[in-house]
Short mmCIF file of C-alpha atoms and ligand atoms in Angstrom, two decimals:
data_model
loop_
_atom_site.label_atom_id
_atom_site.label_comp_id
_atom_site.label_asym_id
_atom_site.label_seq_id
_atom_site.Cartn_x
_atom_site.Cartn_y
_atom_site.Cartn_z
CA MET A 1 96.59 110.35 184.43
CA THR A 2 93.53 111.00 182.42
CA THR A 3 92.99 113.94 180.17
CA SER A 4 89.82 115.09 178.68
CA THR A 5 89.34 117.08 175.52
CA SER A 6 86.12 118.46 174.33
CA THR A 7 84.91 116.96 171.04
CA THR A 8 85.14 120.32 169.34
CA ASP A 9 88.88 120.53 170.14
CA GLN A 10 89.59 117.04 168.84
CA GLN A 11 91.47 116.89 165.57
CA ASP A 12 92.02 113.84 163.36
CA PRO A 13 95.82 113.39 163.33
CA THR A 14 95.81 111.57 159.94
CA PRO A 15 96.62 113.93 157.09
CA THR A 16 93.87 113.99 154.50
CA VAL A 17 94.89 112.42 151.20
CA PRO A 18 93.04 113.92 148.26
CA GLU A 19 90.99 111.21 146.51
CA VAL A 20 92.34 110.29 143.09
CA PRO A 21 89.48 109.71 140.65
CA LEU A 22 89.34 106.26 139.06
CA LEU A 23 90.24 105.96 135.39
CA ASN A 24 87.28 104.66 133.36
CA VAL A 25 88.25 101.82 131.04
CA GLY A 26 86.29 100.15 128.24
CA VAL A 27 87.36 96.83 126.72
CA LEU A 28 86.74 95.93 123.07
CA GLY A 29 86.88 92.20 122.38
CA ALA A 30 86.08 91.72 126.06
CA ARG A 31 85.04 88.08 125.81
CA GLY A 32 87.97 86.98 123.64
CA ARG A 33 91.11 85.24 124.89
CA MET A 34 92.94 88.50 125.62
CA GLY A 35 89.86 90.58 126.45
CA THR A 36 88.87 88.17 129.23
CA GLU A 37 92.28 88.58 130.84
CA VAL A 38 92.14 92.40 130.46
CA VAL A 39 88.72 92.51 132.14
CA LYS A 40 90.13 90.52 135.10
CA ALA A 41 93.20 92.77 135.34
CA VAL A 42 91.18 96.01 135.19
CA ASN A 43 88.72 94.72 137.80
CA ALA A 44 91.63 93.83 140.09
CA ALA A 45 93.26 97.29 139.80
CA ASP A 46 92.36 99.77 142.55
CA ASP A 47 92.81 102.82 140.32
CA LEU A 48 90.78 101.58 137.32
CA GLU A 49 87.05 101.17 136.77
CA LEU A 50 85.70 98.84 134.10
CA VAL A 51 82.81 100.76 132.54
CA ALA A 52 82.11 98.89 129.29
CA MET A 53 82.65 95.50 127.68
CA VAL A 54 82.05 95.31 123.94
CA ASP A 55 82.24 92.37 121.54
CA ASP A 56 81.25 91.64 117.97
CA GLY A 57 77.57 92.55 117.58
CA ASP A 58 77.54 94.93 120.58
CA TRP A 59 76.99 98.62 120.17
CA LEU A 60 80.34 100.49 120.04
CA PHE A 61 78.59 103.61 121.39
CA ASP A 62 78.40 101.79 124.74
CA VAL A 63 82.01 102.73 125.49
CA ALA A 64 81.33 106.42 124.87
CA ASN A 65 78.00 106.39 126.70
CA ALA A 66 79.63 104.71 129.69
CA GLY A 67 82.19 107.51 129.94
CA ALA A 68 85.27 105.45 129.04
CA GLN A 69 88.42 107.56 129.13
CA VAL A 70 90.63 104.77 127.80
CA VAL A 71 89.68 101.85 125.57
CA VAL A 72 91.69 98.63 125.33
CA ASP A 73 91.28 96.85 121.98
CA PHE A 74 92.02 93.16 121.47
CA THR A 75 89.70 92.42 118.57
CA ARG A 76 90.62 91.54 114.97
CA PRO A 77 92.88 93.12 112.37
CA ASP A 78 89.88 93.74 110.05
CA VAL A 79 87.83 95.74 112.58
CA VAL A 80 90.43 97.52 114.71
CA MET A 81 90.80 100.59 112.44
CA ASP A 82 87.07 101.38 112.71
CA ASN A 83 87.30 101.04 116.50
CA ILE A 84 90.26 103.42 116.71
CA ARG A 85 88.50 105.96 114.48
CA PHE A 86 85.43 105.85 116.71
CA CYS A 87 87.49 106.33 119.89
CA ILE A 88 89.49 109.25 118.49
CA ASP A 89 86.28 110.93 117.28
CA ASN A 90 84.84 110.49 120.77
CA ASN A 91 87.97 111.76 122.58
CA ILE A 92 88.85 108.39 124.09
CA HIS A 93 92.49 107.27 124.44
CA CYS A 94 93.29 103.89 122.85
CA VAL A 95 95.51 101.05 123.99
CA VAL A 96 95.64 98.65 121.06
CA GLY A 97 97.01 95.12 121.15
CA THR A 98 95.29 93.90 118.01
CA THR A 99 97.76 93.09 115.24
CA GLY A 100 97.89 93.82 111.51
CA PHE A 101 99.31 97.36 111.34
CA ASP A 102 101.51 98.47 108.46
CA GLU A 103 103.02 101.89 107.80
CA ALA A 104 99.95 103.04 105.81
CA LYS A 105 97.55 102.25 108.67
CA LEU A 106 99.81 103.94 111.21
CA ALA A 107 99.96 107.04 108.99
CA THR A 108 96.15 107.09 108.77
CA ILE A 109 95.84 106.98 112.57
CA ALA A 110 98.38 109.79 112.91
CA GLU A 111 96.24 111.83 110.49
CA TRP A 112 93.05 111.14 112.51
CA LEU A 113 94.90 112.35 115.62
CA GLU A 114 95.95 115.67 114.10
CA PRO A 115 92.78 117.58 115.08
CA LYS A 116 92.82 115.90 118.55
CA PRO A 117 96.05 117.07 120.19
CA ASP A 118 95.10 115.70 123.62
CA ILE A 119 94.28 112.15 122.56
CA GLY A 120 96.78 109.29 122.70
CA VAL A 121 96.84 105.99 120.83
CA VAL A 122 99.37 103.27 121.55
CA ILE A 123 99.67 100.36 119.15
CA ALA A 124 101.75 97.58 120.67
CA PRO A 125 102.28 94.26 118.89
CA ASN A 126 103.29 92.75 122.22
CA PHE A 127 102.62 93.93 125.80
CA GLY A 128 104.82 91.24 127.38
CA ILE A 129 107.78 92.92 129.08
CA GLY A 130 109.99 89.96 128.12
CA ALA A 131 108.92 90.20 124.50
CA VAL A 132 109.65 93.94 124.44
CA LEU A 133 113.12 93.20 125.85
CA LEU A 134 113.64 90.43 123.29
CA MET A 135 113.01 92.95 120.50
CA LYS A 136 115.42 95.41 122.12
CA PHE A 137 118.15 92.79 122.57
CA ALA A 138 117.71 91.52 119.00
CA GLN A 139 118.06 95.08 117.71
CA GLU A 140 121.27 95.53 119.73
CA ALA A 141 122.79 92.25 118.57
CA ALA A 142 121.76 92.51 114.91
CA ARG A 143 124.82 94.38 113.65
CA PHE A 144 127.24 91.67 114.87
CA PHE A 145 125.77 88.73 112.92
CA PRO A 146 125.61 88.21 109.16
CA SER A 147 122.73 85.70 109.48
CA VAL A 148 119.40 86.18 111.22
CA GLU A 149 116.05 84.40 111.17
CA VAL A 150 112.91 84.75 113.32
CA VAL A 151 110.78 81.80 114.41
CA GLU A 152 107.44 82.52 116.11
CA LEU A 153 105.34 79.76 117.68
CA HIS A 154 101.69 80.22 118.69
CA HIS A 155 98.43 78.56 119.71
CA PRO A 156 96.49 77.05 116.80
CA ASN A 157 93.63 79.61 116.84
CA LYS A 158 95.77 82.62 116.10
CA VAL A 159 94.12 84.72 113.38
CA ASP A 160 97.26 85.93 111.64
CA ALA A 161 100.63 84.60 110.49
CA PRO A 162 103.29 85.66 110.95
CA SER A 163 102.63 87.29 114.32
CA GLY A 164 102.70 91.07 114.72
CA THR A 165 105.63 90.68 117.10
CA ALA A 166 107.64 88.67 114.57
CA VAL A 167 107.04 91.24 111.84
CA ARG A 168 108.06 94.10 114.13
CA THR A 169 111.14 92.20 115.33
CA ALA A 170 112.20 91.49 111.75
CA ARG A 171 111.70 95.14 110.77
CA LEU A 172 113.70 96.41 113.77
CA VAL A 173 116.51 93.92 113.08
CA ALA A 174 116.51 94.82 109.37
CA ALA A 175 116.74 98.54 110.22
CA ALA A 176 119.65 97.89 112.62
CA ARG A 177 121.44 95.86 109.91
CA ARG A 178 120.93 98.64 107.36
CA ALA A 179 122.16 101.27 109.82
CA ALA A 180 125.31 99.18 110.39
CA GLY A 181 125.85 98.81 106.64
CA LEU A 182 125.47 95.02 106.72
CA PRO A 183 124.90 93.36 103.34
CA ALA A 184 121.97 91.03 102.75
CA SER A 185 122.08 87.87 104.81
CA PRO A 186 124.25 85.26 103.00
CA ASP A 187 121.76 82.44 103.56
CA ALA A 188 120.09 80.74 100.63
CA THR A 189 116.47 81.71 100.08
CA THR A 190 115.72 79.02 97.52
CA ASP A 191 113.15 76.44 98.56
CA SER A 192 112.30 73.23 96.76
CA LEU A 193 108.90 73.35 98.45
CA PRO A 194 107.29 76.86 98.43
CA GLY A 195 107.24 78.34 101.93
CA ALA A 196 110.00 76.14 103.32
CA ARG A 197 112.28 79.17 103.85
CA GLY A 198 109.53 81.21 105.50
CA ALA A 199 108.26 84.70 104.70
CA ASP A 200 110.63 87.51 103.73
CA VAL A 201 110.25 90.61 105.93
CA GLU A 202 112.71 93.23 104.71
CA GLY A 203 115.30 90.52 104.03
CA VAL A 204 114.76 88.64 107.30
CA ALA A 205 113.21 85.15 107.06
CA VAL A 206 110.24 84.71 109.42
CA HIS A 207 108.80 81.26 110.18
CA ALA A 208 105.43 80.67 111.85
CA VAL A 209 104.64 77.51 113.83
CA ARG A 210 101.06 76.77 115.02
CA LEU A 211 100.71 74.06 117.65
CA THR A 212 98.14 72.96 120.21
CA GLY A 213 99.56 73.51 123.68
CA LEU A 214 101.44 76.70 122.82
CA VAL A 215 100.46 80.25 123.81
CA ALA A 216 102.94 82.81 122.35
CA HIS A 217 106.65 82.21 121.83
CA GLN A 218 109.43 83.63 119.69
CA GLU A 219 113.08 82.97 118.90
CA VAL A 220 115.51 85.20 117.09
CA LEU A 221 118.45 83.18 115.80
CA MET A 222 121.63 84.93 114.77
CA GLY A 223 124.69 83.31 113.26
CA ALA A 224 128.31 84.18 112.52
CA ALA A 225 131.33 82.00 111.72
CA GLY A 226 131.46 79.22 114.32
CA GLU A 227 128.81 80.65 116.68
CA THR A 228 125.12 81.33 117.06
CA LEU A 229 123.09 83.47 119.43
CA THR A 230 119.48 82.53 120.20
CA ILE A 231 117.19 84.98 122.00
CA ARG A 232 113.93 83.37 123.10
CA HIS A 233 110.82 84.59 124.85
CA ASP A 234 107.86 82.50 126.06
CA SER A 235 104.43 83.65 127.17
CA PHE A 236 102.99 80.57 128.87
CA ASP A 237 99.91 82.45 130.09
CA ARG A 238 98.07 85.55 128.83
CA ALA A 239 98.55 87.02 132.31
CA SER A 240 102.07 87.80 131.03
CA PHE A 241 100.67 90.63 128.88
CA MET A 242 98.75 92.36 131.68
CA PRO A 243 101.48 94.43 133.40
CA GLY A 244 102.22 96.00 130.00
CA VAL A 245 98.54 96.56 129.22
CA LEU A 246 97.88 98.24 132.59
CA LEU A 247 101.02 100.36 132.26
CA ALA A 248 99.79 101.56 128.85
CA VAL A 249 96.29 102.27 130.22
CA ARG A 250 97.76 104.42 132.98
CA GLU A 251 100.33 106.17 130.74
CA ILE A 252 98.43 106.86 127.53
CA GLY A 253 96.72 110.02 128.81
CA ARG A 254 100.16 111.53 129.32
CA HIS A 255 101.31 110.61 125.79
CA PRO A 256 99.14 112.35 123.21
CA GLY A 257 99.63 111.35 119.58
CA LEU A 258 100.61 107.96 118.18
CA THR A 259 103.01 105.68 120.06
CA VAL A 260 104.15 102.36 118.59
CA GLY A 261 105.22 99.80 121.19
CA ILE A 262 105.40 100.31 124.95
CA GLU A 263 109.20 100.68 125.03
CA SER A 264 109.05 104.40 125.79
CA PHE A 265 106.60 103.82 128.69
CA LEU A 266 109.19 101.39 130.13
CA GLY A 267 111.99 103.95 129.79
CA LEU A 268 113.74 101.88 127.07
N1 NDP B 301 99.67 92.96 121.72
C1 NDP B 301 99.71 91.86 122.45
O1 NDP B 301 100.41 91.76 123.46
C2 NDP B 301 98.81 90.73 122.06
C3 NDP B 301 98.05 90.85 120.93
N2 NDP B 301 97.17 89.87 120.58
C4 NDP B 301 96.34 90.15 119.42
O2 NDP B 301 95.03 90.51 119.88
C5 NDP B 301 94.06 90.15 118.90
C6 NDP B 301 92.98 89.30 119.57
O3 NDP B 301 93.54 88.09 120.01
P1 NDP B 301 92.66 87.03 120.84
O4 NDP B 301 92.19 87.64 122.09
O5 NDP B 301 93.47 85.80 120.90
O6 NDP B 301 91.45 86.81 119.82
P2 NDP B 301 89.95 86.28 120.14
O7 NDP B 301 89.43 85.80 118.83
O8 NDP B 301 89.99 85.35 121.29
O9 NDP B 301 89.17 87.60 120.59
C7 NDP B 301 88.75 88.60 119.71
C8 NDP B 301 87.50 89.21 120.29
O10 NDP B 301 87.16 90.35 119.52
C9 NDP B 301 85.74 90.34 119.36
N3 NDP B 301 85.36 91.15 118.21
C10 NDP B 301 85.33 90.83 116.90
N4 NDP B 301 84.91 91.87 116.17
C11 NDP B 301 84.65 92.87 117.03
C12 NDP B 301 84.18 94.20 116.89
N5 NDP B 301 83.89 94.71 115.69
N6 NDP B 301 84.05 94.98 118.01
C13 NDP B 301 84.32 94.49 119.21
N7 NDP B 301 84.76 93.21 119.43
C14 NDP B 301 84.93 92.43 118.34
C15 NDP B 301 85.41 88.86 119.20
O11 NDP B 301 84.01 88.66 119.43
P3 NDP B 301 83.31 87.37 118.75
O12 NDP B 301 83.98 86.18 119.33
O13 NDP B 301 81.89 87.57 119.13
O14 NDP B 301 83.56 87.50 117.27
C16 NDP B 301 86.30 88.28 120.29
O15 NDP B 301 85.68 88.36 121.56
C17 NDP B 301 94.85 89.45 117.78
O16 NDP B 301 95.15 90.38 116.77
C18 NDP B 301 96.12 88.99 118.48
O17 NDP B 301 97.19 88.81 117.62
C19 NDP B 301 97.04 88.74 121.32
C20 NDP B 301 97.81 88.56 122.43
C21 NDP B 301 98.75 89.54 122.91
O1 LIG B 302 97.51 86.15 118.84
C1 LIG B 302 98.27 86.02 119.83
O2 LIG B 302 98.12 85.14 120.66
C2 LIG B 302 99.40 86.96 119.98
N1 LIG B 302 99.46 87.99 119.18
C3 LIG B 302 100.45 88.99 119.19
C4 LIG B 302 101.27 88.94 117.93
O3 LIG B 302 100.74 88.61 116.86
O4 LIG B 302 102.47 89.26 117.98
C5 LIG B 302 101.28 88.98 120.46
C6 LIG B 302 101.60 87.63 120.97
O5 LIG B 302 102.51 87.04 120.11
C7 LIG B 302 100.33 86.79 121.11
#
């Protein structure tokens, strides 16, 4: 049997899905080790549009002129504050992976955000999901062990030592120890060669290894009578940071103000 329907009666049976506008993303430090990977990840995402790539010597206004709604910053500790200031002033959300933040710098950013209640800035020392979990697990375990040390291992071109992740891990562990009423770690801090016992971050020794062949790795070692616990994370490829970066890019517009770490975006 054949049926005929006039063209005017014909209706498209597929329900119309309203088009979701793409999110415009600018990348600062776009040609660096991390920036290159971010550019690839943004270009591969259906919901994101790469609108600006800025490096040292480029004009920062490019990101604003290009209509960036979110900027991802993987630059250098000595320039990142200026970049954040510019973005906040220009109503652009910031996803920051660059390291080197202390409490004073975080407080300054929070102050800059006060007159901009709709703008979000996330500062994350590590976007690797495994690294975020390592920090969480170390925090959980801290109260059970009198001894704790952090060893971070990185590629030889890393600009800072110790790593931002190691410093944050040590601070989180130290806070968990204080909250549990643990005394100072019983381990000797004396060194016959300066530096042999690492850096002291709130009472936690942090050691930094730099070695060709490595990317980004960290161990938290905890010890009690007759036992040790080692929590280790390895980033073998910078692709490991991209799910966390893209999550932050998509979430930051819904999280005005200052967020430190991506834990809350992961529901942790
Ligand atoms: N949070 C995380 O998960 C991770 C954080 N990091 C951190 O990210 C930062 C960058 O690391 P990495 O990519 O290895 O470093 P690179 O040195 O490879 O890249 C830095 C880039 O920033 C550019 N740059 C320098 N100054 C400016 C400026 N004023 N404006 C715009 N761009 C600028 C550099 O350009 P040029 O070369 O022309 O100077 C370069 O392209 C470090 O702090 C590192 O610790 C790294 C990995 C993961
Ligand atoms: O410079 C790097 O490479 C890394 N930097 C971050 C840090 O300092 O913690 C994150 C990761 O360790 C890689």
